[in-house]
PDB file of C-alpha atoms in Angstrom:
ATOM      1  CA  UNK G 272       0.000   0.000   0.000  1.00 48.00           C
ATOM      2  CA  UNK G 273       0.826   3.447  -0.441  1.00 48.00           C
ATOM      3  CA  UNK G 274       1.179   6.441   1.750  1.00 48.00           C
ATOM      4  CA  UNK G 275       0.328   9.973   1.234  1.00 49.00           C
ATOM      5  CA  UNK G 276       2.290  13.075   2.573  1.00 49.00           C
ATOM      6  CA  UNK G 277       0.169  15.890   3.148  1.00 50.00           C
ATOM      7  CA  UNK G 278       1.824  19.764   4.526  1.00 49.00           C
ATOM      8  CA  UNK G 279      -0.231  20.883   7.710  1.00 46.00           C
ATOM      9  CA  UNK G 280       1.695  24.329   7.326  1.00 45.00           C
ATOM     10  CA  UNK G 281       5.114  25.486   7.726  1.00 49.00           C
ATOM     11  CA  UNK G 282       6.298  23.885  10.499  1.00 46.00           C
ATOM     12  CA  UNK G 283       5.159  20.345  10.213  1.00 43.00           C
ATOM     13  CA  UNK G 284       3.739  17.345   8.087  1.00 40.00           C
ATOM     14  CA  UNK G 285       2.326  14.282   8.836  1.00 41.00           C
ATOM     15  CA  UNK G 286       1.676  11.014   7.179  1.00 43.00           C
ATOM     16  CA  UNK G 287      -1.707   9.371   6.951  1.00 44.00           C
ATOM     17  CA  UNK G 288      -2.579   6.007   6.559  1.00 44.00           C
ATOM     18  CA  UNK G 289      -5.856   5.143   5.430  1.00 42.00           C
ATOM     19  CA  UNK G 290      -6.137   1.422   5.611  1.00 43.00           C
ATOM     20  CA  UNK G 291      -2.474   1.236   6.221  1.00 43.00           C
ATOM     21  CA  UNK G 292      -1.823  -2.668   7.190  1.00 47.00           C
ATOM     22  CA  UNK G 293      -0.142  -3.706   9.870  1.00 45.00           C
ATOM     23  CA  UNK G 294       3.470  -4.096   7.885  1.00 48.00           C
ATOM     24  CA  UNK G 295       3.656  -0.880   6.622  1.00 46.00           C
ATOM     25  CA  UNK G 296       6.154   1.527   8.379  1.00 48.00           C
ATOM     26  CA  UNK G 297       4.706   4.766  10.007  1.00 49.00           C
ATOM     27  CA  UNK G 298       6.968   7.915  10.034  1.00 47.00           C
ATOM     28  CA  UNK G 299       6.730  11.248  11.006  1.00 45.00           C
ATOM     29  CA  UNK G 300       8.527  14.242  10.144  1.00 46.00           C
ATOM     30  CA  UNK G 301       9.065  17.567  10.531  1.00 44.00           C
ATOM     31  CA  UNK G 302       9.794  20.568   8.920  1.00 42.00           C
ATOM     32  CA  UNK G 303      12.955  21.408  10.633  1.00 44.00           C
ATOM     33  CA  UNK G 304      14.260  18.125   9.912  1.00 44.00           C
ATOM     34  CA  UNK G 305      16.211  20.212   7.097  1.00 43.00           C
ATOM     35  CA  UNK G 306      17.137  22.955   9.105  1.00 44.00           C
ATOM     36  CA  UNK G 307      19.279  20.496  11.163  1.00 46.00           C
ATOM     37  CA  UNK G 308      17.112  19.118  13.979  1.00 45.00           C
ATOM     38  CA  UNK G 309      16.877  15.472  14.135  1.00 48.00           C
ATOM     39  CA  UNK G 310      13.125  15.817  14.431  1.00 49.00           C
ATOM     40  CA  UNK G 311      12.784  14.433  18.209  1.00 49.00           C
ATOM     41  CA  UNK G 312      13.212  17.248  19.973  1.00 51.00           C
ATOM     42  CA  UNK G 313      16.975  16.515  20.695  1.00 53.00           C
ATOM     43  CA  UNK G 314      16.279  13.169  21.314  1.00 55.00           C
ATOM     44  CA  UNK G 315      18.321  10.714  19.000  1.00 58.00           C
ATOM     45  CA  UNK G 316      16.180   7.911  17.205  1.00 58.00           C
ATOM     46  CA  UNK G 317      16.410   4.213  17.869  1.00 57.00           C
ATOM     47  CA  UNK G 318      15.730   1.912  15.163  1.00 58.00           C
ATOM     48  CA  UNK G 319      12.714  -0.857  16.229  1.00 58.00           C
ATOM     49  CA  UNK G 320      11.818  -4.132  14.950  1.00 60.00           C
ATOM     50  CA  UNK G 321       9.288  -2.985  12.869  1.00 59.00           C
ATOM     51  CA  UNK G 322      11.758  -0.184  11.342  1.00 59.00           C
ATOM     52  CA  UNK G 323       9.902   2.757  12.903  1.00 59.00           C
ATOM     53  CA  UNK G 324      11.920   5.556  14.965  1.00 58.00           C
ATOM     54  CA  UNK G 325      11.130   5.280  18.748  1.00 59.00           C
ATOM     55  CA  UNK G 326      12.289   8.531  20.940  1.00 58.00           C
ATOM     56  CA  UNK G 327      14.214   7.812  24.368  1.00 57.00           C
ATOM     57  CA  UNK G 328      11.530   8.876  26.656  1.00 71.00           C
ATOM     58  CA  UNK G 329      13.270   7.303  29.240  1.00 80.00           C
ATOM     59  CA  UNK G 330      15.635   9.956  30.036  1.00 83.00           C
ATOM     60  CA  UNK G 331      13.532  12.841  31.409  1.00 84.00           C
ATOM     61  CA  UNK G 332      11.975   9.575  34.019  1.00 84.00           C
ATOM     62  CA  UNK G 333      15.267   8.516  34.748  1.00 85.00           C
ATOM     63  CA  UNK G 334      16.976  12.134  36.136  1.00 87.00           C
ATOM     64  CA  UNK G 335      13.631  12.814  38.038  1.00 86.00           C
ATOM     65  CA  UNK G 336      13.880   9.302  39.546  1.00 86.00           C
ATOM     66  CA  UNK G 337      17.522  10.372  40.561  1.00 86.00           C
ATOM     67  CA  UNK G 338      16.862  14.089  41.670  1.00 86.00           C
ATOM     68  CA  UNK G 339      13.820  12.545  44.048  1.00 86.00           C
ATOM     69  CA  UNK G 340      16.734   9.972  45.502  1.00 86.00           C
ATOM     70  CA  UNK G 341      18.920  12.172  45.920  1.00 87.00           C
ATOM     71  CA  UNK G 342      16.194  14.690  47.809  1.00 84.00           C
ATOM     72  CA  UNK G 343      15.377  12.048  50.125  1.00 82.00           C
ATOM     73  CA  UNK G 344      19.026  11.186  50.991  1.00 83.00           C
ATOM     74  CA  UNK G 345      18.999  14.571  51.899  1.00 82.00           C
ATOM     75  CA  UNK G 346      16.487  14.904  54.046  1.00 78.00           C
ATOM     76  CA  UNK G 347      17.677  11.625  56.298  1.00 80.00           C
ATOM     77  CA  UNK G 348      21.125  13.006  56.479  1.00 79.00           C
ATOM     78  CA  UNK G 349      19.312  16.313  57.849  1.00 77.00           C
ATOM     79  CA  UNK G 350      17.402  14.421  60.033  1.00 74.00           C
ATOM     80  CA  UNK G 351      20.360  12.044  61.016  1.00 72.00           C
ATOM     81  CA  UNK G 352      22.540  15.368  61.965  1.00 69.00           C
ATOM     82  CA  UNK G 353      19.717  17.601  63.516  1.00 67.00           C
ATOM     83  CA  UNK G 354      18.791  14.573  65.703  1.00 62.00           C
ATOM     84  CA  UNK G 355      21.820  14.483  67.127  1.00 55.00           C
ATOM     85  CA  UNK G 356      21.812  18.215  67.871  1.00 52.00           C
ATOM     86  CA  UNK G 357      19.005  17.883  70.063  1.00 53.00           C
ATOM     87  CA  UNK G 358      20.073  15.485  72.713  1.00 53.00           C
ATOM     88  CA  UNK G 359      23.088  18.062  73.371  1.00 55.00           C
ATOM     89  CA  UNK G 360      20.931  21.070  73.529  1.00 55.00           C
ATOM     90  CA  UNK G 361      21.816  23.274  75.848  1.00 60.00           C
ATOM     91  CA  UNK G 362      19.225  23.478  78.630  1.00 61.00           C
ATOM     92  CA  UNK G 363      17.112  27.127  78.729  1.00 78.00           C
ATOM     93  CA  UNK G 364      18.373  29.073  81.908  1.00 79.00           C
ATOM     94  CA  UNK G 365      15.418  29.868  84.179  1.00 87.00           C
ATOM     95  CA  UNK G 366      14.914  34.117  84.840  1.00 88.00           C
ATOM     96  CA  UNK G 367      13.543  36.572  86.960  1.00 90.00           C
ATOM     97  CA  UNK G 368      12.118  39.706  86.294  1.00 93.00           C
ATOM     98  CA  UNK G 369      14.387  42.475  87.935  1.00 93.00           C
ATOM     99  CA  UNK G 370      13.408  46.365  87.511  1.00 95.00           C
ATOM    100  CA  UNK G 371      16.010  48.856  88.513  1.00 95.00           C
ATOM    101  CA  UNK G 372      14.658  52.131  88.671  1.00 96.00           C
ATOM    102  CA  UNK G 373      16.636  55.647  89.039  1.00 96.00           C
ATOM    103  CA  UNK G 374      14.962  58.749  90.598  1.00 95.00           C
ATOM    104  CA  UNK G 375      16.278  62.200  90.511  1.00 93.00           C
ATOM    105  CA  UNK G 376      16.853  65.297  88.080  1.00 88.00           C
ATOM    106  CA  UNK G 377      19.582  66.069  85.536  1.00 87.00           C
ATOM    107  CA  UNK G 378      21.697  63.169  84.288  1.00 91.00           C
ATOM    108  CA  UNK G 379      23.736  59.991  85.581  1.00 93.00           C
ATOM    109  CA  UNK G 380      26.117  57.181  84.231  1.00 94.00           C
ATOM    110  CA  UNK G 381      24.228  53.925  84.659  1.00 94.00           C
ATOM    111  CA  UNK G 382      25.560  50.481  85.058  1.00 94.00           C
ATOM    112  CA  UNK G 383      23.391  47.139  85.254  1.00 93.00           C
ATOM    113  CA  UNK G 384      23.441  43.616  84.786  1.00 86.00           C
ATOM    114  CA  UNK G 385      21.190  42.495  81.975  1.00 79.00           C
ATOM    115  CA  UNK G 386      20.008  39.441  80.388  1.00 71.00           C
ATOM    116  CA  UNK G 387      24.032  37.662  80.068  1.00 67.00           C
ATOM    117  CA  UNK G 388      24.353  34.841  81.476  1.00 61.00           C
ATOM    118  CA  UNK G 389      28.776  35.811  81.492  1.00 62.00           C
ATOM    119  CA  UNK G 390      27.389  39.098  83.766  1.00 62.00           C
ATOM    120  CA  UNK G 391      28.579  41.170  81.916  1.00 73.00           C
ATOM    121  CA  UNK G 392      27.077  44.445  82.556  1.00 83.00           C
ATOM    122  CA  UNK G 393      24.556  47.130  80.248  1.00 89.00           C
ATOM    123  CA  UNK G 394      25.550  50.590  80.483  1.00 91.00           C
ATOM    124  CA  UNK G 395      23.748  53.924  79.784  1.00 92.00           C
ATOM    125  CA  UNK G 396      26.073  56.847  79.716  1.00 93.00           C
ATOM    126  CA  UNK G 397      23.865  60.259  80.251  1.00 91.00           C
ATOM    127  CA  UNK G 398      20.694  58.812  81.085  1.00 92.00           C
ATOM    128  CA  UNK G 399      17.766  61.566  81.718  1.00 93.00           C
ATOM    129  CA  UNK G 400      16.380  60.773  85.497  1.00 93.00           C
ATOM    130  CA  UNK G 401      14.031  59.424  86.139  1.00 95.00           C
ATOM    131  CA  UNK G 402      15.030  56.287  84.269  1.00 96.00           C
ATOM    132  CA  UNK G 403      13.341  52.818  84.782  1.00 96.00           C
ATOM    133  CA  UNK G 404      13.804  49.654  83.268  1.00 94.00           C
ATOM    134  CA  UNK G 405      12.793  45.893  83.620  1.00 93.00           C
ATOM    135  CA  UNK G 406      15.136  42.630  82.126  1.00 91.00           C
ATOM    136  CA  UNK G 407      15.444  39.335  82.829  1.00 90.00           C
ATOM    137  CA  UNK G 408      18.319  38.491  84.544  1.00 89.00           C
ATOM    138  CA  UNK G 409      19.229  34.664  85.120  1.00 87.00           C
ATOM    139  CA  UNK G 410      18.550  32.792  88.263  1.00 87.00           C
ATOM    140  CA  UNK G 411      22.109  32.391  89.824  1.00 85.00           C
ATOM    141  CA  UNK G 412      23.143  35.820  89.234  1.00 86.00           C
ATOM    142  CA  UNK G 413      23.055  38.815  91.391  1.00 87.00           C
ATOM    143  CA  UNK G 414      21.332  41.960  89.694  1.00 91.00           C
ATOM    144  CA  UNK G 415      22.848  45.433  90.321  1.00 93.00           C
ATOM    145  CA  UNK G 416      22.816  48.773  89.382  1.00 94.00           C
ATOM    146  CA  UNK G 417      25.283  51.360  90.037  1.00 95.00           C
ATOM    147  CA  UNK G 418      25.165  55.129  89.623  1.00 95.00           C
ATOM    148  CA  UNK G 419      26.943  57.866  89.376  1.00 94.00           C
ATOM    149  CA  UNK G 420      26.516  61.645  89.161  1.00 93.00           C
ATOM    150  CA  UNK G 421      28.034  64.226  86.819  1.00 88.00           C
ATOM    151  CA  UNK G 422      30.621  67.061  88.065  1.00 86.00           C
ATOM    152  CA  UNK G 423      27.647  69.326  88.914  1.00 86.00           C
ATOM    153  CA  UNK G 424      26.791  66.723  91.388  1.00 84.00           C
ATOM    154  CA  UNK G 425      23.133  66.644  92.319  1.00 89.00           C
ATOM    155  CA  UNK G 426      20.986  63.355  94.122  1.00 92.00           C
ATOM    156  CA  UNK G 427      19.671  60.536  92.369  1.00 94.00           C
ATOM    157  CA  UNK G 428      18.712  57.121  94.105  1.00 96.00           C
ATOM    158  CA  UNK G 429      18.250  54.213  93.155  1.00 95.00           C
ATOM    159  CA  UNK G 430      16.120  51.114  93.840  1.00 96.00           C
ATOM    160  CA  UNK G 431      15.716  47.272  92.442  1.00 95.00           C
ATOM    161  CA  UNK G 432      12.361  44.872  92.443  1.00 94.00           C
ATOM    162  CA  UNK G 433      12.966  41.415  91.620  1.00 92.00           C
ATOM    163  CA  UNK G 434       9.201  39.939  90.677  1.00 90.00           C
ATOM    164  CA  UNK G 435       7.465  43.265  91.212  1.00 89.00           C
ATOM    165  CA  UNK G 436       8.685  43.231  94.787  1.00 91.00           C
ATOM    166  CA  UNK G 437      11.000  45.925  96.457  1.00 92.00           C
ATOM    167  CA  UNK G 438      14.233  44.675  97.760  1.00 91.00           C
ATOM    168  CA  UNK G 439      17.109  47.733  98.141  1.00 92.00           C
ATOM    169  CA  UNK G 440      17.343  51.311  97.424  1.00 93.00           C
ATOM    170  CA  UNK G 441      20.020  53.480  97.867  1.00 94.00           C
ATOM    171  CA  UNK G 442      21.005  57.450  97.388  1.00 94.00           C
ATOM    172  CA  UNK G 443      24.363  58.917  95.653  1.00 94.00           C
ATOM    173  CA  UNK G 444      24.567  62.755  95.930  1.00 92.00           C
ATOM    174  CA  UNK G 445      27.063  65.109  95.520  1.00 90.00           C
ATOM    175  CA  UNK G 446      29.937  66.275  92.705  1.00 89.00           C
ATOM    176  CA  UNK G 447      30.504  62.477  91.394  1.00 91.00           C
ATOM    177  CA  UNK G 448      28.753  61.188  94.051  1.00 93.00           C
ATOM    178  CA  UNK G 449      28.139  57.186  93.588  1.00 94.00           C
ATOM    179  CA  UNK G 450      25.654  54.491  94.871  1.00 95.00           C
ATOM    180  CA  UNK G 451      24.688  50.705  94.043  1.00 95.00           C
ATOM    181  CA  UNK G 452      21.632  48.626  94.587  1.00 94.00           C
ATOM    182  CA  UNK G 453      21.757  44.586  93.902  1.00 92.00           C
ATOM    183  CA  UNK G 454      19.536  41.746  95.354  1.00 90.00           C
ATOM    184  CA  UNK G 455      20.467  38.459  95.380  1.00 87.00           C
ATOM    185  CA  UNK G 456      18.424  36.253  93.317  1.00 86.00           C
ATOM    186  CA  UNK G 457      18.355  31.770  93.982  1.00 82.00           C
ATOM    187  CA  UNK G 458      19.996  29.959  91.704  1.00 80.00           C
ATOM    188  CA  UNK G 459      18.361  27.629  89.732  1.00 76.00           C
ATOM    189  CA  UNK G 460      16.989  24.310  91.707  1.00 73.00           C
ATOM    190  CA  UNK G 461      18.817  21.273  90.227  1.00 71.00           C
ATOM    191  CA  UNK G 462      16.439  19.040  87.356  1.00 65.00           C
ATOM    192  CA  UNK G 463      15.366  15.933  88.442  1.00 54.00           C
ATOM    193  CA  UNK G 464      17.394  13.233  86.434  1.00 52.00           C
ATOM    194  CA  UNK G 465      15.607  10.765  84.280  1.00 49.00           C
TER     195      UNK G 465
END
């Protein structure tokens, strides 16, 4: 039997078979087969049994196989290496709410103990009076405030509340005149081992 050829338009053709039997060879073809395309979209042809052209669809299957392996690896060696993190966490230091509070008029250098754990201290050079401030300061720790007046002098005091209650207060006064609150604050109570 014989085929026909037909043009769809520019770009492609295809051939028909109208009663074709089943020994006849089907092909298709393009029009940029001239224009140096193999006609597969990249794809080389492999010959079959029959003496058609079969594309290697295969391929595109094949790297998304690999890319989804190689996405789950990943995620088990995350989970492998963040699991292991977790058991060595360190534990979360129990606070207390401390407020140090500065009364007085003019200006003062301020020096507290904050938030670090290493007690290292916050400072405030100049602060306008009256100044107030609340931070957590670590169980263990001691919180204290110091202060201390300008050249002109003046009187400022001081005071701390750990948990909202009052615990010491003190007054600086005077050309550089100085003066420190602290309270001591419990340190943590030991965790119960499993």
């Amino acid at each position: 039997m014989s085929s026909e050829t037909r043009e769809a338009g520019p770009s492609t053709s295809t051939v028909e078979h109208a009663g074709a039997d089943a020994d006849a060879p089907e092909t298709t073809e393009t029009a940029d087969a001239g224009a140096g395309s193999d006609g597969h979209g990249g794809t080389p042809p492999v010959d079959t049994e029959d003496g058609g052209h079969k594309t290697h669809s295969d391929r595109p299957v094949l790297i998304a196989a690999v890319g989804f392996l190689v996405l789950c690896l990943g995620f088990v060696l995350f989970g492998m290496v963040r699991g292991g993190d977790e058991g060595k966490a360190e534990p979360e230091i129990p606070t207390a709410p401390v407020t140090y509070e500065v009364t007085g008029e003019g200006t003062a250098d301020l020096s507290y103990q904050g938030a670090s754990e290493q007690g290292t201290a916050e400072t405030v050079s100049g602060a306008r009076l009256p100044w107030k401030k609340t931070v957590e300061v670590p169980l263990g720790q001691n919180p204290v405030i110091s202060i201390t007046l300008g050249e002109q002098g003046g009187q400022a005091r001081c005071a701390v509340a750990v948990r909202g209650r009052h615990v010491q207060s003190a007054t600086a006064s005077g050309g550089f005149g100085r003066a420190t609150c602290s309270a001591p604050l419990p340190a943590p109570a030991p965790e119960a081992s499993d």
